[in-house]
PDB file of N, CA and C in Angstrom:
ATOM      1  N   UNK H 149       0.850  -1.146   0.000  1.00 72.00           N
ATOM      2  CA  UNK H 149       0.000   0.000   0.000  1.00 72.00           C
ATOM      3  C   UNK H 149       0.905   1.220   0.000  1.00 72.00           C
ATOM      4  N   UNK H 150       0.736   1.890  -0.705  1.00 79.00           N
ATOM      5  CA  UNK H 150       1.210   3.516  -0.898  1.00 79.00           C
ATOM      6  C   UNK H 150       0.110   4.661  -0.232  1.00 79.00           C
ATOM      7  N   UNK H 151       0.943   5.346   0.174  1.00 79.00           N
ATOM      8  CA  UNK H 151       0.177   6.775   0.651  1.00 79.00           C
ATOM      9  C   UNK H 151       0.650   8.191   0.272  1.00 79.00           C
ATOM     10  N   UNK H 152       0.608   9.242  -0.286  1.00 83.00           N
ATOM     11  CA  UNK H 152       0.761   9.973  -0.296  1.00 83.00           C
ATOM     12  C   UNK H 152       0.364  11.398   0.516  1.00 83.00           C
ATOM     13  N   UNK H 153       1.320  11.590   1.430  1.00 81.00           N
ATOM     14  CA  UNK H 153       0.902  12.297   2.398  1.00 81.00           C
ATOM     15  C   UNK H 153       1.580  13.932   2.426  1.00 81.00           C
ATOM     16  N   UNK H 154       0.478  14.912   2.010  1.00 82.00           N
ATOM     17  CA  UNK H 154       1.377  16.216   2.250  1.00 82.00           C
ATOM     18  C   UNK H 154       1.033  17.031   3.322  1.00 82.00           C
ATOM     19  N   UNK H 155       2.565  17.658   4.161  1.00 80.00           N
ATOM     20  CA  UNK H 155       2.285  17.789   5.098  1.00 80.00           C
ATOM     21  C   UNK H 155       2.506  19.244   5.543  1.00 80.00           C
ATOM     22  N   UNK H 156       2.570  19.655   4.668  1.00 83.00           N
ATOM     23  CA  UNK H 156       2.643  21.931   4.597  1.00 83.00           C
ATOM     24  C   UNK H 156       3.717  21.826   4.278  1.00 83.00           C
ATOM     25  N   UNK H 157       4.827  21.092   4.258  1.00 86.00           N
ATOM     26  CA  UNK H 157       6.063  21.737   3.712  1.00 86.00           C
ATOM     27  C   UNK H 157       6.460  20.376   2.533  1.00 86.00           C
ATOM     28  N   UNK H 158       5.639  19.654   1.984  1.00 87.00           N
ATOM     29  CA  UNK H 158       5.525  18.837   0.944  1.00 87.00           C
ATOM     30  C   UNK H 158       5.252  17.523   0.925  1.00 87.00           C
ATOM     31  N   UNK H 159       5.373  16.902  -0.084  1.00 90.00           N
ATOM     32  CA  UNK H 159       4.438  15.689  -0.127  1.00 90.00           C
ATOM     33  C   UNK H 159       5.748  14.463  -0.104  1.00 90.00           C
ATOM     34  N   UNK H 160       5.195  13.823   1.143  1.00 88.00           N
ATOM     35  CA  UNK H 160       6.580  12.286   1.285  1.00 88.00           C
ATOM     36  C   UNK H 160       5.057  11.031   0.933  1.00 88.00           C
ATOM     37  N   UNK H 161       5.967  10.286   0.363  1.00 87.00           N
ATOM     38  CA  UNK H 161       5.181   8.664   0.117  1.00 87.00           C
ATOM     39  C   UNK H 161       5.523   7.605   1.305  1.00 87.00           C
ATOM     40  N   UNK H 162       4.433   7.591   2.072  1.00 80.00           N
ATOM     41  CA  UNK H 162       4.395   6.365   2.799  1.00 80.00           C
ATOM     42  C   UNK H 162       3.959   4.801   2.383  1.00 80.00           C
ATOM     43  N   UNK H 163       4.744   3.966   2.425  1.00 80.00           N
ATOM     44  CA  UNK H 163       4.485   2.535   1.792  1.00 80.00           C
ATOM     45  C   UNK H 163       4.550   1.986   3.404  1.00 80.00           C
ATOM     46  N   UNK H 164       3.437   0.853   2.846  1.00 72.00           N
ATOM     47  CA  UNK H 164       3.375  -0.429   3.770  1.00 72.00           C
ATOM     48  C   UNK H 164       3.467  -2.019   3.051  1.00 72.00           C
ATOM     49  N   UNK H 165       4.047  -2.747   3.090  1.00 74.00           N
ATOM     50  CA  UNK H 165       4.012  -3.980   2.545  1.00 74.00           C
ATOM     51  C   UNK H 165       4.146  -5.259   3.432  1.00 74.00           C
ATOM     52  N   UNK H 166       3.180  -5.764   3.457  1.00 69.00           N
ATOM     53  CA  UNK H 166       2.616  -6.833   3.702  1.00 69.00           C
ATOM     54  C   UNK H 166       2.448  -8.202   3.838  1.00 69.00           C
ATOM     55  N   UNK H 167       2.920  -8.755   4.874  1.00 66.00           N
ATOM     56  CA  UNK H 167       3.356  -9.719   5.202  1.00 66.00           C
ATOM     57  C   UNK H 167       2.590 -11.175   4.381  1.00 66.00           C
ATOM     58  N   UNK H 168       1.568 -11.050   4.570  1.00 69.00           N
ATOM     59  CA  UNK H 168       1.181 -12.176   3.671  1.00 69.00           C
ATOM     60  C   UNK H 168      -0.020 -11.775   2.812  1.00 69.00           C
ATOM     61  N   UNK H 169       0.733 -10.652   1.890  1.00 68.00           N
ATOM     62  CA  UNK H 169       0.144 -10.068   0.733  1.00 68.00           C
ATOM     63  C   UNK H 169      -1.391  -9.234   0.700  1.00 68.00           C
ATOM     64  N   UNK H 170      -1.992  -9.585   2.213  1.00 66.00           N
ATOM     65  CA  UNK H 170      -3.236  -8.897   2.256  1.00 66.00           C
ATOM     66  C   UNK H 170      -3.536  -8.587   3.840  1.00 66.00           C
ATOM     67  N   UNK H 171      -4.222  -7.258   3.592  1.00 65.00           N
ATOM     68  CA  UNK H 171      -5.116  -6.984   4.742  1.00 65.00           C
ATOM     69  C   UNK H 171      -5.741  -8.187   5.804  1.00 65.00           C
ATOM     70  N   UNK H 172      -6.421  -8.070   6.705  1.00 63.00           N
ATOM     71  CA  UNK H 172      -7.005  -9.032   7.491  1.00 63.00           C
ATOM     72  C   UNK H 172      -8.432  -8.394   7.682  1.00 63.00           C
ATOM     73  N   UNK H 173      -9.344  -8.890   6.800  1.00 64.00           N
ATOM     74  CA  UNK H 173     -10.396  -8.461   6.617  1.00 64.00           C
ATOM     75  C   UNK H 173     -12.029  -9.468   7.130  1.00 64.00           C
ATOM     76  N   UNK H 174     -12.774  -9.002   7.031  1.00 62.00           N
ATOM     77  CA  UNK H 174     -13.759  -9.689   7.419  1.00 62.00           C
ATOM     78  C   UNK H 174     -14.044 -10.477   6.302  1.00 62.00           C
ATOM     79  N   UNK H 175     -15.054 -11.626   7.474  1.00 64.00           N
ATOM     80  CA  UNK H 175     -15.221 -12.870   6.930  1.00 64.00           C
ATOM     81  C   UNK H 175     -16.384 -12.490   5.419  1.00 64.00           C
ATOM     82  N   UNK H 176     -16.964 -13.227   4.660  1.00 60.00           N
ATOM     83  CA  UNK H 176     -17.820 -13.435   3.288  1.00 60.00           C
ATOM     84  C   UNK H 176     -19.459 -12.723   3.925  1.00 60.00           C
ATOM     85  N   UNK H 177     -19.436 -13.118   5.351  1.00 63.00           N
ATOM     86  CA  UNK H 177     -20.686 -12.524   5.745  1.00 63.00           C
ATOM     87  C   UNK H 177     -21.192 -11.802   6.175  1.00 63.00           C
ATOM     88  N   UNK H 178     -20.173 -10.715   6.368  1.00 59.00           N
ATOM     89  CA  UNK H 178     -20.111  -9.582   6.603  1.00 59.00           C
ATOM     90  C   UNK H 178     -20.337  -8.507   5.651  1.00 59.00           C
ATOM     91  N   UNK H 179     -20.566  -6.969   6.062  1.00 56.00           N
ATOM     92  CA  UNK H 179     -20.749  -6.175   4.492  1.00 56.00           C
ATOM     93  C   UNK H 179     -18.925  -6.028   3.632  1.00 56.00           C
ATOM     94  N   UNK H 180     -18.946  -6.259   2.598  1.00 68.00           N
ATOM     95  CA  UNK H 180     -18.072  -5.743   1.824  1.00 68.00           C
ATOM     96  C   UNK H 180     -17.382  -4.715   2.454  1.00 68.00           C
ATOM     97  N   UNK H 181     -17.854  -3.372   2.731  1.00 70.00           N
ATOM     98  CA  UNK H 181     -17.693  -2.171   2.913  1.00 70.00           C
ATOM     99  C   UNK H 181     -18.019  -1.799   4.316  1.00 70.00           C
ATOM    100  N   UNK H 182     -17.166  -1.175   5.040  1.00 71.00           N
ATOM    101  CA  UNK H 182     -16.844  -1.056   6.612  1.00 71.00           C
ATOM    102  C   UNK H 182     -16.718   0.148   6.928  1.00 71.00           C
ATOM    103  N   UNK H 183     -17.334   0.838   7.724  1.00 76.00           N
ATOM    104  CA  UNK H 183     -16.971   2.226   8.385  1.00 76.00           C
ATOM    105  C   UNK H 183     -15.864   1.923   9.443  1.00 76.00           C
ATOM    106  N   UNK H 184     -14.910   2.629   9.437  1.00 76.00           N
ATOM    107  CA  UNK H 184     -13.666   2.925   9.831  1.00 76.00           C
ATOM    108  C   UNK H 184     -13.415   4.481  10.831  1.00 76.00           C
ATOM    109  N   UNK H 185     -12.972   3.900  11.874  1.00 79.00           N
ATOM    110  CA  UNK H 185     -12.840   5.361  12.563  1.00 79.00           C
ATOM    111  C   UNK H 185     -11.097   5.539  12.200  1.00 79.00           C
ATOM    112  N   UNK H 186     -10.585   6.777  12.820  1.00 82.00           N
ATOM    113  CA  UNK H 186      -9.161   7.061  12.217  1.00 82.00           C
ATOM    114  C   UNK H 186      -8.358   6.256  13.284  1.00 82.00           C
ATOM    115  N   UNK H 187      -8.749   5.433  14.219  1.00 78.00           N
ATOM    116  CA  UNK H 187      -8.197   4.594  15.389  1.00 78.00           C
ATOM    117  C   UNK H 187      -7.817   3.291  14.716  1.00 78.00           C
ATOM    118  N   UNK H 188      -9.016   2.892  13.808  1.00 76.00           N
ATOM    119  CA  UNK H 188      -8.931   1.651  13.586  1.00 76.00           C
ATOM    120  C   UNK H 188      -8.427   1.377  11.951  1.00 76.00           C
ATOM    121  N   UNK H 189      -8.347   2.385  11.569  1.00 78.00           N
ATOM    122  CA  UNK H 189      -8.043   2.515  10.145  1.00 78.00           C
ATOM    123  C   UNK H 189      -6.196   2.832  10.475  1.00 78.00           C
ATOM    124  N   UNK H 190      -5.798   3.401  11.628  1.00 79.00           N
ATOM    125  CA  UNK H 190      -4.464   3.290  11.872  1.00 79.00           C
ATOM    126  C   UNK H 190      -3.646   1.674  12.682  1.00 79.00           C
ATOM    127  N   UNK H 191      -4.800   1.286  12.911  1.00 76.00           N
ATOM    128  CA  UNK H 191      -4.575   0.088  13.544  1.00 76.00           C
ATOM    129  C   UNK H 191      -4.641  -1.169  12.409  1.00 76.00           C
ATOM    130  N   UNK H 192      -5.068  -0.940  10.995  1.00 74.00           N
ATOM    131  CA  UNK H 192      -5.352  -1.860  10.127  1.00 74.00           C
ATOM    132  C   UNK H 192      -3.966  -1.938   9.407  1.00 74.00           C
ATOM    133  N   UNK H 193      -3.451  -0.512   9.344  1.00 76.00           N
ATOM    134  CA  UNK H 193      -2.564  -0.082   8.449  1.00 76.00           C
ATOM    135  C   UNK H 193      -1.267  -0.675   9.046  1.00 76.00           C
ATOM    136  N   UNK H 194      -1.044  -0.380  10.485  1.00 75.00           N
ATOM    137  CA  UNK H 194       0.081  -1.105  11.636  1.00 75.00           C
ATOM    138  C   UNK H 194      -0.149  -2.654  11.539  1.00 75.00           C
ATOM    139  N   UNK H 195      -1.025  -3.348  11.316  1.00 71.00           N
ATOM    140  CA  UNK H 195      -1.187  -4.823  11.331  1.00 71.00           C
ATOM    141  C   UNK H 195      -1.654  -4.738  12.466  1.00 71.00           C
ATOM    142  N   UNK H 196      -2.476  -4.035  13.296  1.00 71.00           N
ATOM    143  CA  UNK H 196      -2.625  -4.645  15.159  1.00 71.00           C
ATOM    144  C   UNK H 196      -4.120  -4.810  14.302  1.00 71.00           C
ATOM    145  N   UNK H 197      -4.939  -5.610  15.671  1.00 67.00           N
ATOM    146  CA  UNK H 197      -6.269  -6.312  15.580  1.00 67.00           C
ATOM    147  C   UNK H 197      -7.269  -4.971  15.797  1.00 67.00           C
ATOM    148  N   UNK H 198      -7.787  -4.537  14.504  1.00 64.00           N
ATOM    149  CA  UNK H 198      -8.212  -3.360  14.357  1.00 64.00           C
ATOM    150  C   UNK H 198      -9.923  -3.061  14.604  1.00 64.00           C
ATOM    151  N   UNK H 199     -10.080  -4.931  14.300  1.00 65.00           N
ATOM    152  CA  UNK H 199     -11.785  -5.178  14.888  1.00 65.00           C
ATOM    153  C   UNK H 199     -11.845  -5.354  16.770  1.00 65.00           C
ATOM    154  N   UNK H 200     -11.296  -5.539  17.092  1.00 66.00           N
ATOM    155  CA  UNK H 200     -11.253  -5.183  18.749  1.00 66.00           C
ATOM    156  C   UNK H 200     -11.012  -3.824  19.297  1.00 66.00           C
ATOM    157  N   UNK H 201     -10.640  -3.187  18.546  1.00 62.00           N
ATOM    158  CA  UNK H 201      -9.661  -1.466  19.316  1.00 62.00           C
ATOM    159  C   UNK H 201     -10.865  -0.789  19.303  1.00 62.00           C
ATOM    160  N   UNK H 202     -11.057  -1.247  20.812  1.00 62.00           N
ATOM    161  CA  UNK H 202     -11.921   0.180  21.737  1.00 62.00           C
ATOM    162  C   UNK H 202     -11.222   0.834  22.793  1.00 62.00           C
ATOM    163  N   UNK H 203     -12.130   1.971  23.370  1.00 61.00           N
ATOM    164  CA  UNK H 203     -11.307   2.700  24.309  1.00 61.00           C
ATOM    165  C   UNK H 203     -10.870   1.869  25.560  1.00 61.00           C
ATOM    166  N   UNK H 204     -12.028   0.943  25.543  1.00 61.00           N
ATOM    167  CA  UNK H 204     -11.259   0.015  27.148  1.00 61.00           C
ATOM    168  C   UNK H 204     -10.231  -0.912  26.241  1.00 61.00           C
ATOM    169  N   UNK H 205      -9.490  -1.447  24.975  1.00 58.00           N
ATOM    170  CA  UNK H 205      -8.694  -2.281  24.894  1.00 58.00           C
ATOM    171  C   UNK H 205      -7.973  -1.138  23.986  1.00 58.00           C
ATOM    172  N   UNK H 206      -6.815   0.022  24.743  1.00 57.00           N
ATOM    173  CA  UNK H 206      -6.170   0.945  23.782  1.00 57.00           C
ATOM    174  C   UNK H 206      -5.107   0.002  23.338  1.00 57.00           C
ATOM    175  N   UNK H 207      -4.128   0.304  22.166  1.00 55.00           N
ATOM    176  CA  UNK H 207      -3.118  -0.105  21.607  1.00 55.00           C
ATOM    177  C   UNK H 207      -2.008   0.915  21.617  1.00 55.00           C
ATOM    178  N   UNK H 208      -1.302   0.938  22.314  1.00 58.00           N
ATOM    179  CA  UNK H 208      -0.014   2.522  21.804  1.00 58.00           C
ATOM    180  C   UNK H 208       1.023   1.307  20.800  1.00 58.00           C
ATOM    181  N   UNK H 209       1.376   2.569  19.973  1.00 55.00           N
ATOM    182  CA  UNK H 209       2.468   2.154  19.366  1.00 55.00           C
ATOM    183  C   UNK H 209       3.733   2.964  19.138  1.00 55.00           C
ATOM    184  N   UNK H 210       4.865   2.496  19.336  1.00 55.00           N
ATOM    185  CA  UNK H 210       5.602   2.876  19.861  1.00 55.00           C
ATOM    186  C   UNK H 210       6.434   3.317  18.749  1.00 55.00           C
TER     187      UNK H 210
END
């Protein structure tokens, strides 16, 4: 995954690549399409377990 991120004083490319070629996504019976808060959408991107991260189970990363 590529990102392009500009940050007032210009634009750097953030890459992530992926241990076994894909996201960890929900199962077939679930919707396709997922609302994402910016907690868990940073937690998908880090590889941590992004369907558990609530405020009582925080994740810091270091």
């Amino acid at each position: 995954m590529k990102v392009l991120v500009y940050d007032g004083l210009g634009v750097w490319l953030a890459a992530r690549r992926l241990n076994k070629g894909r996201f960890v996504w929900t199962n077939g019976e679930q919707a396709i399409a997922l609302p994402l808060n910016p907690e868990q959408l940073r937690a998908l991107v880090a590889g941590l377990p992004w369907r558990t991260l609530t405020p009582d189970h925080a994740i810091t990363v270091l």
